[in-house]
Amino acid sequence: MIIAENISKDFRGIHAVKNVSFEVKEGKTLVLLGTSGCGKTTTLKMLNRLIEASSGTIHINGHNIFDQKPELLRRTIGYVSQNNGLFPHYTVAENIAIVPNLLRWNKAEIHAKTEELLDQLKLPFEQFADIYPSELSGGQQQRVALARALISDPPVLLMDEPFGALDPITRAQVRAEFTAMPFLKRKTIVLVTHDVQEAFELGDAICLMDKGEIVQSGTAKELVFKPKNAFVKSFFGQQRFFLELKSLTFDDVWNELETADEPFGTKDFTSSTSLWDGMEKLSNLNEKMLNVYKSADKSLKYFTLTTIQTAYKKYKERI
Amino acid sequence: MEVQQSLWEFLFQQSDKLWSQTIAHIGLTCISLLMAVLVGVPLGIWIADRKKAAWIVLGFAGIMQTIPSIALLGFMIPLLGIGPLPAITALFLYALLPVIRNTYTGISGVEAAVTESAKGMGMNKWQILTSVELPLAMPVILAGIRTATVINVGVATLAAYIAAGGLGEFIFGGIALNNTNMILAGAIPAALLSIFLDFLLSLLQKSGIRRMNKVTVILPVLLLFLSSFYLVPYTGNRLLGGFTPEFMGREDGYLGLKSKYKLDIPTVVISDAVMYKAAFEKKLDVISGYSTDGRLKAYNLLTLQDDQHIFPPYYACPLIRKEVLEHYPEVETALNLLSGTINDSIMTELNYKVDYLKLAPEKVAHEFLKAKGLYKKPLNGDKGVIRLGSKIFAEQYILVEMYKALIEGNTRLKVQTHTGLGGTKICFDALVNGKIDLYPEYTGTGLLVILKPDANTMKRISGSREKVYDFVRSEFSRQFNLQWLKPIGFNNAYALMMRKEQAQSLNITTITDLKQFSSNEH
């Protein structure tokens, strides 16, 4: 759990960040979203004191971060920097072992943990442990960077544009893998990005920042459907339709969907899936209709492209 | 083939000297390099994230680099005297720039994302420096050290000028004595040394990014090891001789001192330009000067009597190409006006004005000519151009100015001067190759440095300056098509000199006295 209260940063009289406050609940992901220069990276770096806040307080899991030595604090927080930041002169295994070595783990322990982690990230240990970052693809490098940040199992993970250096296709892939990783679900994550789609996919909550301030924070749905001002509205303007479908889940439009007949009694989806993903699946599979399952009341419903459209329209009218 | 053979012979004969010079050379290079690394690398690291300091430090090191090496050595003498200390200091200053700049470039070239993620993972400053920045910057830093090494091997040859030893002794001795083998005996090992040291460092550099951490240990150890060869000759309280490279190799110089007087004092090789001052400042006790040198008077030095006559007196005369004389016979007439007008004490006085009172050679020359009624305003003729050369000491500068005034005042010829040509060999080669038309030369130098006659001839003519003059005149005419004109009047000979008060307190007036004193001391 991270609580930041009124944090500010001045660089020689320029207010890079002004009175920013937010809270990230344990196991949740907060995305700091904004254009370049809006102060989102500065805000992130203040959390592990790569940049010292000029004022304000930050508590991580109940501890005031300013009470700890910066180096010791950083060893307890996973950090993935922009452009992955792997050491080019260290092998994959050595890169991953950096924090454990700082924490003085024994060799066997480091080896076991590295092997486990690499296998989970689909980088088989035997094949990848002893090669250098330059021999890896961009996506593989990013996964190693992630492994490096996660090896000591820190409860908190900070990520600065983690997928920024990847091409769009690899980026979508790595992101999908990232969301699918079970052990990431337990982490409290703060992620910086300028990519709206990324923010919508990864963020439980989003802080939209501009000129050093948080303009609006909330869920993706809140930001799209209830923009606080013209800036927020225009920020999502270009991809509005997509973003709306992306932020709405079947739960949101449950009442507008038809109940499924018996023959379609399979659960293709859970109701927390976004409308967009449902439509995508439908068009990919070339099916007329699919079923969604709502675990809360164990009910099953079906949808077609047409029913989704209708449901979406009704939802918009309702709010 | 013959040249090669005799080069081998020379190397074999002089292997002792070659060895000690090479070791001194390695020592000079490596000690200064080690210091430059010890200072330059930390400084480069320190300025890597300090823009203003970087500007100042790199600027300073850059200025050091632009000072001509010989001038830098010159600046060191008033501060640190002569010998290894000023030489190493100058070399150190030279090596600084490439070391600092490459360290700075290397460290600041490390990708920001890498150092930032190192910091973000909880490495402290020292850990980031040693396990991230230095290993990644090491190839660039080593490249800088390699540059510095090659520069230093080259510049260290100049250390011979200020009595710090090294292969420059052979090189400058060879130039002064017109001895190609001697030049090569210094130049080839110096070149090989530079290639060898560069190669050693390239091995370190190529040992790969993996072992870069070890390099930080190996490098200083290697340099320390190499420099430990260098043992500065220890003289204790004995009298120390400082002789020019030319003097060291001449029969009427150090060789004669050894064979006739059996004089055996510790000696260092030093440039003519700083020798007198070094004697005055008690860095040296015995030096090889010229009998007419103005600094003799300026620094209160005493000429020791040459009681066994190894320094025969020689004439100073203009040496000119015959073709020039045939073309412009009036040059001879003009130059002969000077003949017989300058005796030893007048020449010493003129030299004193230039060497010590720091008057311009031109002014001194013109004043003298005016006093003798020989000065005429230049006719500004356009008949042709005569190119005058001179060696690099005051007497020659003065003589050349006099020649210039006489030629331009009495003929319709123009004069171009090429002063400061390093030494006998450079002047002589320039003359033979038609790059200059005439320069002042001494019959003894012509005899011993250029002609190098066999022992019989030497026996027949030595002791008489007339005989030497006639011999040199006929041989130069025959062998080189060069003409010795009428002697100017003064004699110039080598002389051993000591500080007056020291010589008096030790009761030394002759070279034999010096020999006695030094053997007793031994």
Coordinates of N, CA, C and O in Angstrom, one line a residue, chain B residues 41-122:
Chain B
V41 N 42.5 9.6 -13.8 CA 41.3 8.8 -13.8 C 40.3 9.3 -12.7 O 39.2 9.6 -13.0
P42 N 40.8 9.5 -11.4 CA 39.9 10.0 -10.4 C 39.4 11.4 -10.8 O 38.2 11.7 -10.6
L43 N 40.2 12.2 -11.4 CA 39.8 13.6 -11.8 C 38.7 13.5 -12.9 O 37.7 14.2 -12.9
G44 N 38.9 12.6 -13.8 CA 38.0 12.4 -14.9 C 36.6 11.9 -14.4 O 35.6 12.3 -14.8
I45 N 36.7 11.0 -13.3 CA 35.5 10.6 -12.7 C 34.8 11.7 -12.0 O 33.6 11.9 -12.1
W46 N 35.6 12.5 -11.3 CA 35.0 13.6 -10.5 C 34.3 14.6 -11.4 O 33.3 15.1 -11.0
I47 N 34.9 14.9 -12.5 CA 34.3 16.0 -13.3 C 33.2 15.4 -14.2 O 32.5 16.2 -14.9
A48 N 33.0 14.1 -14.2 CA 32.0 13.5 -15.1 C 30.6 14.1 -14.9 O 29.8 14.2 -15.8
D49 N 30.3 14.4 -13.6 CA 28.9 15.0 -13.4 C 29.0 16.4 -12.9 O 28.2 16.9 -12.2
R50 N 30.1 17.1 -13.2 CA 30.3 18.5 -12.8 C 30.7 19.3 -14.0 O 31.9 19.3 -14.4
K51 N 29.7 19.9 -14.7 CA 30.0 20.5 -16.0 C 31.0 21.6 -15.9 O 31.9 21.7 -16.7
K52 N 30.9 22.5 -14.9 CA 31.8 23.6 -14.8 C 33.2 23.2 -14.5 O 34.1 23.7 -15.1
A53 N 33.3 22.3 -13.6 CA 34.7 21.8 -13.2 C 35.3 21.1 -14.4 O 36.5 21.2 -14.7
A54 N 34.4 20.4 -15.2 CA 34.9 19.7 -16.4 C 35.5 20.7 -17.4 O 36.6 20.4 -17.9
W55 N 34.8 21.8 -17.5 CA 35.3 22.8 -18.4 C 36.6 23.3 -18.0 O 37.6 23.5 -18.8
I56 N 36.8 23.6 -16.7 CA 38.0 24.1 -16.2 C 39.2 23.1 -16.3 O 40.2 23.4 -16.8
V57 N 38.9 21.9 -15.8 CA 40.0 20.9 -15.8 C 40.4 20.5 -17.2 O 41.6 20.5 -17.5
L58 N 39.4 20.3 -18.1 CA 39.8 19.9 -19.5 C 40.5 21.1 -20.2 O 41.4 20.8 -21.0
G59 N 40.1 22.3 -19.9 CA 40.7 23.4 -20.4 C 42.2 23.5 -20.0 O 43.1 23.7 -20.9
F60 N 42.4 23.3 -18.7 CA 43.8 23.4 -18.2 C 44.7 22.3 -18.9 O 45.7 22.6 -19.3
A61 N 44.1 21.1 -18.9 CA 44.9 19.9 -19.4 C 45.1 20.2 -20.9 O 46.2 19.8 -21.5
G62 N 44.1 20.8 -21.6 CA 44.3 21.1 -23.0 C 45.4 22.1 -23.3 O 46.2 21.9 -24.2
I63 N 45.5 23.1 -22.4 CA 46.5 24.1 -22.5 C 47.9 23.5 -22.4 O 48.8 23.7 -23.1
M64 N 48.0 22.6 -21.3 CA 49.2 21.9 -21.1 C 49.7 21.2 -22.4 O 50.8 21.1 -22.7
Q65 N 48.7 20.6 -23.1 CA 49.0 19.8 -24.2 C 49.5 20.6 -25.4 O 50.2 20.2 -26.2
T66 N 49.0 21.9 -25.4 CA 49.4 22.7 -26.6 C 50.7 23.3 -26.4 O 51.3 23.8 -27.4
I67 N 51.3 23.4 -25.2 CA 52.6 23.9 -25.0 C 53.6 23.0 -25.7 O 53.6 21.8 -25.4
P68 N 54.5 23.5 -26.6 CA 55.4 22.6 -27.2 C 56.3 21.9 -26.2 O 56.6 22.5 -25.1
S69 N 56.5 20.6 -26.4 CA 57.1 19.8 -25.4 C 58.5 20.4 -24.9 O 58.8 20.4 -23.7
I70 N 59.3 20.9 -25.8 CA 60.6 21.4 -25.4 C 60.4 22.6 -24.5 O 61.2 22.8 -23.6
A71 N 59.4 23.4 -24.8 CA 59.1 24.6 -24.0 C 58.7 24.2 -22.7 O 59.1 24.8 -21.6
L72 N 57.8 23.2 -22.6 CA 57.3 22.7 -21.3 C 58.5 22.3 -20.4 O 58.6 22.6 -19.2
L73 N 59.4 21.6 -21.0 CA 60.6 21.1 -20.3 C 61.4 22.4 -19.8 O 61.9 22.4 -18.7
G74 N 61.5 23.4 -20.7 CA 62.2 24.6 -20.4 C 61.5 25.3 -19.2 O 62.2 25.7 -18.3
F75 N 60.2 25.3 -19.1 CA 59.5 26.0 -18.0 C 59.8 25.3 -16.7 O 59.7 25.8 -15.6
M76 N 60.1 24.0 -16.8 CA 60.2 23.2 -15.6 C 61.6 23.5 -14.9 O 61.7 23.3 -13.7
I77 N 62.6 24.0 -15.7 CA 63.9 24.1 -15.1 C 64.0 25.1 -14.0 O 64.5 24.8 -12.9
P78 N 63.4 26.3 -14.1 CA 63.4 27.3 -13.0 C 62.7 26.7 -11.8 O 63.0 27.0 -10.6
L79 N 61.7 25.9 -12.0 CA 60.9 25.4 -10.9 C 61.5 24.2 -10.2 O 61.6 24.1 -9.0
L80 N 62.0 23.3 -11.1 CA 62.4 22.0 -10.5 C 63.8 21.6 -10.9 O 64.3 20.5 -10.6
G81 N 64.5 22.5 -11.5 CA 65.9 22.2 -11.9 C 66.0 21.3 -13.1 O 65.2 21.3 -14.0
I82 N 67.0 20.4 -13.1 CA 67.2 19.5 -14.2 C 67.1 18.1 -13.7 O 67.1 17.9 -12.5
G83 N 67.1 17.1 -14.6 CA 67.1 15.7 -14.2 C 65.7 15.1 -14.3 O 64.8 15.7 -14.9
P84 N 65.6 14.0 -13.7 CA 64.3 13.2 -13.9 C 63.1 13.9 -13.3 O 62.0 13.8 -13.9
L85 N 63.2 14.7 -12.2 CA 62.0 15.3 -11.6 C 61.3 16.2 -12.6 O 60.1 16.0 -12.8
P86 N 62.0 17.2 -13.2 CA 61.2 18.1 -14.1 C 60.8 17.3 -15.3 O 59.7 17.6 -15.9
A87 N 61.6 16.3 -15.8 CA 61.2 15.6 -17.0 C 59.9 14.8 -16.7 O 59.0 14.8 -17.5
I88 N 59.9 14.1 -15.6 CA 58.7 13.3 -15.2 C 57.5 14.2 -15.1 O 56.4 13.9 -15.5
T89 N 57.7 15.4 -14.4 CA 56.6 16.3 -14.2 C 56.0 16.8 -15.6 O 54.8 16.8 -15.8
A90 N 56.9 17.1 -16.5 CA 56.5 17.6 -17.8 C 55.7 16.5 -18.6 O 54.7 16.7 -19.1
L91 N 56.3 15.3 -18.5 CA 55.6 14.1 -19.2 C 54.3 13.8 -18.5 O 53.3 13.5 -19.2
F92 N 54.2 14.0 -17.2 CA 53.0 13.8 -16.5 C 51.9 14.8 -17.0 O 50.8 14.4 -17.3
L93 N 52.3 16.0 -17.1 CA 51.3 17.0 -17.6 C 50.9 16.7 -19.0 O 49.7 16.9 -19.4
Y94 N 51.8 16.2 -19.8 CA 51.4 15.8 -21.2 C 50.4 14.7 -21.2 O 49.6 14.6 -22.1
A95 N 50.6 13.7 -20.3 CA 49.8 12.5 -20.4 C 48.4 12.8 -19.8 O 47.5 12.0 -20.0
L96 N 48.3 13.9 -19.0 CA 47.1 14.1 -18.3 C 45.8 14.2 -19.2 O 44.8 13.6 -19.0
L97 N 46.0 15.0 -20.3 CA 44.8 15.3 -21.1 C 44.1 14.1 -21.7 O 42.9 13.9 -21.4
P98 N 44.9 13.2 -22.4 CA 44.2 12.1 -22.9 C 43.5 11.2 -21.8 O 42.5 10.6 -22.0
V99 N 44.2 11.1 -20.7 CA 43.7 10.3 -19.6 C 42.4 10.9 -19.0 O 41.4 10.2 -18.9
I100 N 42.5 12.2 -18.7 CA 41.3 12.8 -18.1 C 40.1 12.8 -19.1 O 39.0 12.5 -18.8
R101 N 40.5 13.2 -20.3 CA 39.4 13.4 -21.3 C 38.7 12.0 -21.6 O 37.5 12.0 -21.7
N102 N 39.5 11.0 -21.7 CA 38.9 9.7 -22.1 C 38.1 9.1 -20.9 O 37.1 8.5 -21.0
T103 N 38.6 9.4 -19.7 CA 37.8 8.9 -18.5 C 36.5 9.7 -18.4 O 35.5 9.1 -18.3
Y104 N 36.6 11.0 -18.6 CA 35.4 11.8 -18.6 C 34.4 11.4 -19.7 O 33.2 11.1 -19.4
T105 N 34.9 11.2 -20.9 CA 34.0 10.8 -22.0 C 33.5 9.4 -21.7 O 32.3 9.1 -21.9
G106 N 34.3 8.5 -21.2 CA 33.9 7.1 -21.0 C 32.8 7.1 -19.9 O 31.8 6.4 -20.1
I107 N 33.0 7.8 -18.8 CA 32.1 7.7 -17.7 C 30.8 8.4 -18.1 O 29.7 7.9 -17.9
S108 N 30.9 9.6 -18.7 CA 29.7 10.3 -19.0 C 29.0 9.7 -20.2 O 27.8 9.9 -20.5
G109 N 29.7 8.7 -20.9 CA 29.0 8.0 -22.0 C 28.2 6.8 -21.6 O 27.6 6.2 -22.4
V110 N 28.3 6.4 -20.3 CA 27.6 5.3 -19.9 C 26.1 5.7 -19.9 O 25.7 6.7 -19.4
E111 N 25.3 4.8 -20.5 CA 23.9 5.1 -20.7 C 23.2 5.4 -19.4 O 23.3 4.7 -18.4
A112 N 22.4 6.5 -19.5 CA 21.8 7.0 -18.2 C 20.8 6.0 -17.7 O 20.7 5.8 -16.4
A113 N 20.2 5.2 -18.6 CA 19.2 4.2 -18.1 C 19.9 3.1 -17.2 O 19.3 2.6 -16.3
V114 N 21.1 2.8 -17.6 CA 21.9 1.8 -16.9 C 22.2 2.3 -15.5 O 22.0 1.6 -14.5
T115 N 22.8 3.5 -15.4 CA 23.2 4.0 -14.1 C 22.0 4.2 -13.2 O 22.0 4.0 -12.0
E116 N 20.9 4.7 -13.9 CA 19.7 4.9 -13.1 C 19.1 3.7 -12.6 O 18.6 3.6 -11.4
S117 N 19.1 2.6 -13.4 CA 18.5 1.4 -12.9 C 19.4 0.8 -11.8 O 18.9 0.2 -10.8
A118 N 20.7 1.0 -11.9 CA 21.6 0.6 -10.8 C 21.2 1.3 -9.5 O 21.1 0.7 -8.5
K119 N 21.0 2.6 -9.6 CA 20.6 3.4 -8.5 C 19.3 2.9 -8.0 O 19.1 2.7 -6.7
G120 N 18.4 2.7 -8.9 CA 17.0 2.3 -8.5 C 17.0 0.9 -7.8 O 16.0 0.7 -7.1
M121 N 18.0 0.1 -8.1 CA 18.0 -1.2 -7.4 C 18.6 -1.1 -6.1 O 18.7 -2.1 -5.3
G122 N 19.2 0.0 -5.7 CA 19.7 0.2 -4.4 C 21.2 0.1 -4.3 O 21.8 -0.2 -3.3

